[in-house]
XYZ file of N, CA and C in Angstrom:
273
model
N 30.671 109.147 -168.129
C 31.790 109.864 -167.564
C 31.751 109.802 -166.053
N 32.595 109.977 -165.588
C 32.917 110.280 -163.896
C 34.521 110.614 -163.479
N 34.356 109.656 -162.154
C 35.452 110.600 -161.741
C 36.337 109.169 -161.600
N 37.909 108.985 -161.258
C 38.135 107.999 -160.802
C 38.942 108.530 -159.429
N 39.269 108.087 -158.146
C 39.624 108.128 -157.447
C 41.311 107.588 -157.096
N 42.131 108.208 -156.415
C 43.806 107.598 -156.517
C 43.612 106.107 -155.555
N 42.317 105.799 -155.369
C 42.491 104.254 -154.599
C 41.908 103.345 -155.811
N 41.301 103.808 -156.838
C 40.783 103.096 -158.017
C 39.139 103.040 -157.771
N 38.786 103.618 -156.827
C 37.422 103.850 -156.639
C 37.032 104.862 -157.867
N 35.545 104.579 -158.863
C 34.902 105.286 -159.468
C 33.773 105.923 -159.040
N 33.331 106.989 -159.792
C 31.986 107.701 -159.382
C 31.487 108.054 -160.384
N 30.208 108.038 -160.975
C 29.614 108.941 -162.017
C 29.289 109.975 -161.702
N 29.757 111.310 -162.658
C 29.319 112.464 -162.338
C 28.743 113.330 -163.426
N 28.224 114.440 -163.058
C 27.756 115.147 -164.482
C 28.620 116.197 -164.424
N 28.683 116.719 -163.428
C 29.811 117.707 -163.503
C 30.951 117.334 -162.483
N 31.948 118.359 -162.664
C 33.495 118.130 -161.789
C 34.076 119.490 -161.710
N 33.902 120.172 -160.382
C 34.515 121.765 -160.305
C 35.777 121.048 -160.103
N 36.758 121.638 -160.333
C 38.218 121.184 -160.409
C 38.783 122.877 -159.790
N 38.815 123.362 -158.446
C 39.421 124.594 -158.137
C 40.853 124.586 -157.734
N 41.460 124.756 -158.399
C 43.341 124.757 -158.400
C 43.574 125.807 -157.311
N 42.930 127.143 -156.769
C 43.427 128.284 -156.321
C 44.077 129.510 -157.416
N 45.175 129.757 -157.436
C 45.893 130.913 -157.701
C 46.738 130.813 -159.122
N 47.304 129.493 -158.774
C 48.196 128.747 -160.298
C 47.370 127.608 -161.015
N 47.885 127.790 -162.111
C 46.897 126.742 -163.146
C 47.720 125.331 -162.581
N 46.876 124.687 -162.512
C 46.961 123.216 -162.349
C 46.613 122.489 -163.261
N 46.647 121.902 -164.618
C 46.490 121.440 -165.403
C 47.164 119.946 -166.216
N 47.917 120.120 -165.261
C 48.738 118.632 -166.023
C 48.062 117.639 -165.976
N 46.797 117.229 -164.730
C 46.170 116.086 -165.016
C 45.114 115.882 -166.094
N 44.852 117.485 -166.981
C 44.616 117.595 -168.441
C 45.348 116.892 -169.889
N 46.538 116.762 -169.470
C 47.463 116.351 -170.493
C 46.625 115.134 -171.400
N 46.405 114.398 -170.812
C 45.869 112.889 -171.804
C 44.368 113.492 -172.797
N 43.923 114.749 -172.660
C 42.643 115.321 -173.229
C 43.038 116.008 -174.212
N 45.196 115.796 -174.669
C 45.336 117.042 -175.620
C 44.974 118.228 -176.364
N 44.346 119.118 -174.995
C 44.079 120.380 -175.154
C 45.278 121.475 -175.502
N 46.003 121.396 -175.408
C 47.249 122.443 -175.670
C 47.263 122.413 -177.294
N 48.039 123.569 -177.261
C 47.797 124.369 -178.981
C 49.524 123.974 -178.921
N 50.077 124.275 -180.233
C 51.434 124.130 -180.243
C 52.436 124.953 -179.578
N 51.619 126.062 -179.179
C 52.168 127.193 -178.395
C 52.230 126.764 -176.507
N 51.309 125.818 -176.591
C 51.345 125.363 -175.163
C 50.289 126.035 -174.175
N 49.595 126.856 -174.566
C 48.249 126.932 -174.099
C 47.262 126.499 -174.416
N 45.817 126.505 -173.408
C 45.045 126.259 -173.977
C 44.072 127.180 -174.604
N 43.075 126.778 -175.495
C 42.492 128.065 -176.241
C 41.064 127.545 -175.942
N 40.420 129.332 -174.903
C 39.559 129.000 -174.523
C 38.502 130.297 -175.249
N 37.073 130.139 -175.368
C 35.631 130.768 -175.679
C 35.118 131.500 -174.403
N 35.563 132.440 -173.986
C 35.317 132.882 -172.303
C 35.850 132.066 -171.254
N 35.185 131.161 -171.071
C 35.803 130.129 -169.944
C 35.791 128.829 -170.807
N 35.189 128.305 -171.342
C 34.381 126.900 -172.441
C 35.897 126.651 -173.438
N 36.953 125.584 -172.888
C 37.720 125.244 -173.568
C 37.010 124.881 -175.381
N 37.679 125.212 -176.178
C 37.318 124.941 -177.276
C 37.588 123.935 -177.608
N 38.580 123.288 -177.715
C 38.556 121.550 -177.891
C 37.712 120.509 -177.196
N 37.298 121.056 -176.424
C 36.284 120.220 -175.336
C 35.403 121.027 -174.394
N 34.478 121.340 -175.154
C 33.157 122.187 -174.585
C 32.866 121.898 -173.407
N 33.147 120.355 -173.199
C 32.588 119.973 -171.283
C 33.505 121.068 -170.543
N 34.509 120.970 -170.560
C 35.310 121.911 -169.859
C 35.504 123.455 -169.363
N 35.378 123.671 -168.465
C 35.518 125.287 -167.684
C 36.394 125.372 -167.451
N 37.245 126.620 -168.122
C 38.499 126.972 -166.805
C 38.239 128.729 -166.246
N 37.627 128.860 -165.506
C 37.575 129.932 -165.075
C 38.715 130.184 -163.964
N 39.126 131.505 -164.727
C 40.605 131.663 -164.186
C 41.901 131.673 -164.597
N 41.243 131.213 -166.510
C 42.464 130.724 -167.301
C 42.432 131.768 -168.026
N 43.538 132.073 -168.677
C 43.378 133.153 -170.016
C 42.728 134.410 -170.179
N 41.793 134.958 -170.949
C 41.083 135.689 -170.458
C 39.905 135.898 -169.178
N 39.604 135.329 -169.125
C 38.951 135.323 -167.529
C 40.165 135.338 -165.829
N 41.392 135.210 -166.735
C 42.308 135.336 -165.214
C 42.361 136.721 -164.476
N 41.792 136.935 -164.086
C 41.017 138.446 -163.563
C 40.355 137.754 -162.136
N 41.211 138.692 -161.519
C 39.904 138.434 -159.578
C 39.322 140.022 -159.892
N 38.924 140.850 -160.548
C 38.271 141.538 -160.905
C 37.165 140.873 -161.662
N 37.114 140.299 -162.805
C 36.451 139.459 -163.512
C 35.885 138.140 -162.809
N 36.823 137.920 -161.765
C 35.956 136.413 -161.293
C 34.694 136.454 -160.746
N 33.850 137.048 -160.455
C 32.455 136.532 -160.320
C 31.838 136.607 -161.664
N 31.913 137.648 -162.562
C 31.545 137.529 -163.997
C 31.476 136.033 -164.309
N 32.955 135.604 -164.632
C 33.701 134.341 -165.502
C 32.698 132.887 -164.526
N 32.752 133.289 -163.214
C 32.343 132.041 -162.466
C 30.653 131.755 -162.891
N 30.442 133.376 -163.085
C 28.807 133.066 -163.813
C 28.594 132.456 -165.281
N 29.549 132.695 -165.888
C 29.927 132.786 -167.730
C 29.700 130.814 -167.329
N 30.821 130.136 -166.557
C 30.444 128.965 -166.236
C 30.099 128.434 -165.911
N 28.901 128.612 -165.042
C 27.061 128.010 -164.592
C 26.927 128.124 -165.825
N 26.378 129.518 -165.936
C 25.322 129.338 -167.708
C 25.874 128.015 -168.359
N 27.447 127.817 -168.903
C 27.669 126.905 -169.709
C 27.048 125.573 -168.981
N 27.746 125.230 -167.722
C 27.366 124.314 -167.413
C 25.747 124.130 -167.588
N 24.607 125.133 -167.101
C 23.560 124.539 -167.245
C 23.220 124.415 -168.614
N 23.735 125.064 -169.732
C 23.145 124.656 -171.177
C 23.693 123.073 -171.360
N 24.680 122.796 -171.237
C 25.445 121.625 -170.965
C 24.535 120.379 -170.676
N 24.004 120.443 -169.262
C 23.243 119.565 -168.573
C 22.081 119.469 -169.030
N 21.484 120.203 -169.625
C 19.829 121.139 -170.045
C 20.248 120.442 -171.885
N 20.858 120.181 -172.623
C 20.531 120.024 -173.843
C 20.183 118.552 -174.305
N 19.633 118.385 -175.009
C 19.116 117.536 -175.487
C 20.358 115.817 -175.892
N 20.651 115.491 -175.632
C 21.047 114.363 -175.912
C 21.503 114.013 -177.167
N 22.449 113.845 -177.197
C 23.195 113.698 -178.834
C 24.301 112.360 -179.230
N 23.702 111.436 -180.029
C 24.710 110.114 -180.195
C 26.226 110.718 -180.013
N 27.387 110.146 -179.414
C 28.658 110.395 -179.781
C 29.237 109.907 -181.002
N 29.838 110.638 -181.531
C 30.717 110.388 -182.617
C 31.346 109.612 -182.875
């Protein structure tokens, strides 16, 4: 996995904070068909459920600036179990 760049430059990465600010920014999600038929996405605290790599802190239940240092912690932990687990063939 990585990143690709709008000049066609690549990078490998392990992780990717993606911080939108205030409004969800998500359309460059679209090709990962995360949306439910309702048109959200359905998330486990922050840990999109269709795709565990994914954090959205800030989305759904975690959309709270009361809650945001909580949620921003909820997604370290994930991320480090993430990075920290053992290696698994893909499907």
């Amino acid at each position: 996995g990585g990143v690709e760049w709008a000049d066609g430059r690549r990078m490998a990465a392990d992780v990717v904070v993606w911080a939108t600010g205030f409004r969800s920014a998500l359309d460059h999600l679209a090709p990962l068909r995360l949306r439910e038929p309702g048109g959200g996405i359905k998330v486990d605290g922050t840990r999109v459920v269709k795709d565990p790599r994914l954090q959205l802190v800030g989305y759904g239940p975690s959309a709270s600036t009361i809650g945001a240092n909580r949620a921003g912690r909820a997604a370290a932990r994930n991320v480090h179990t993430l990075l920290t687990a053992p290696l698994t063939p893909a499907a």
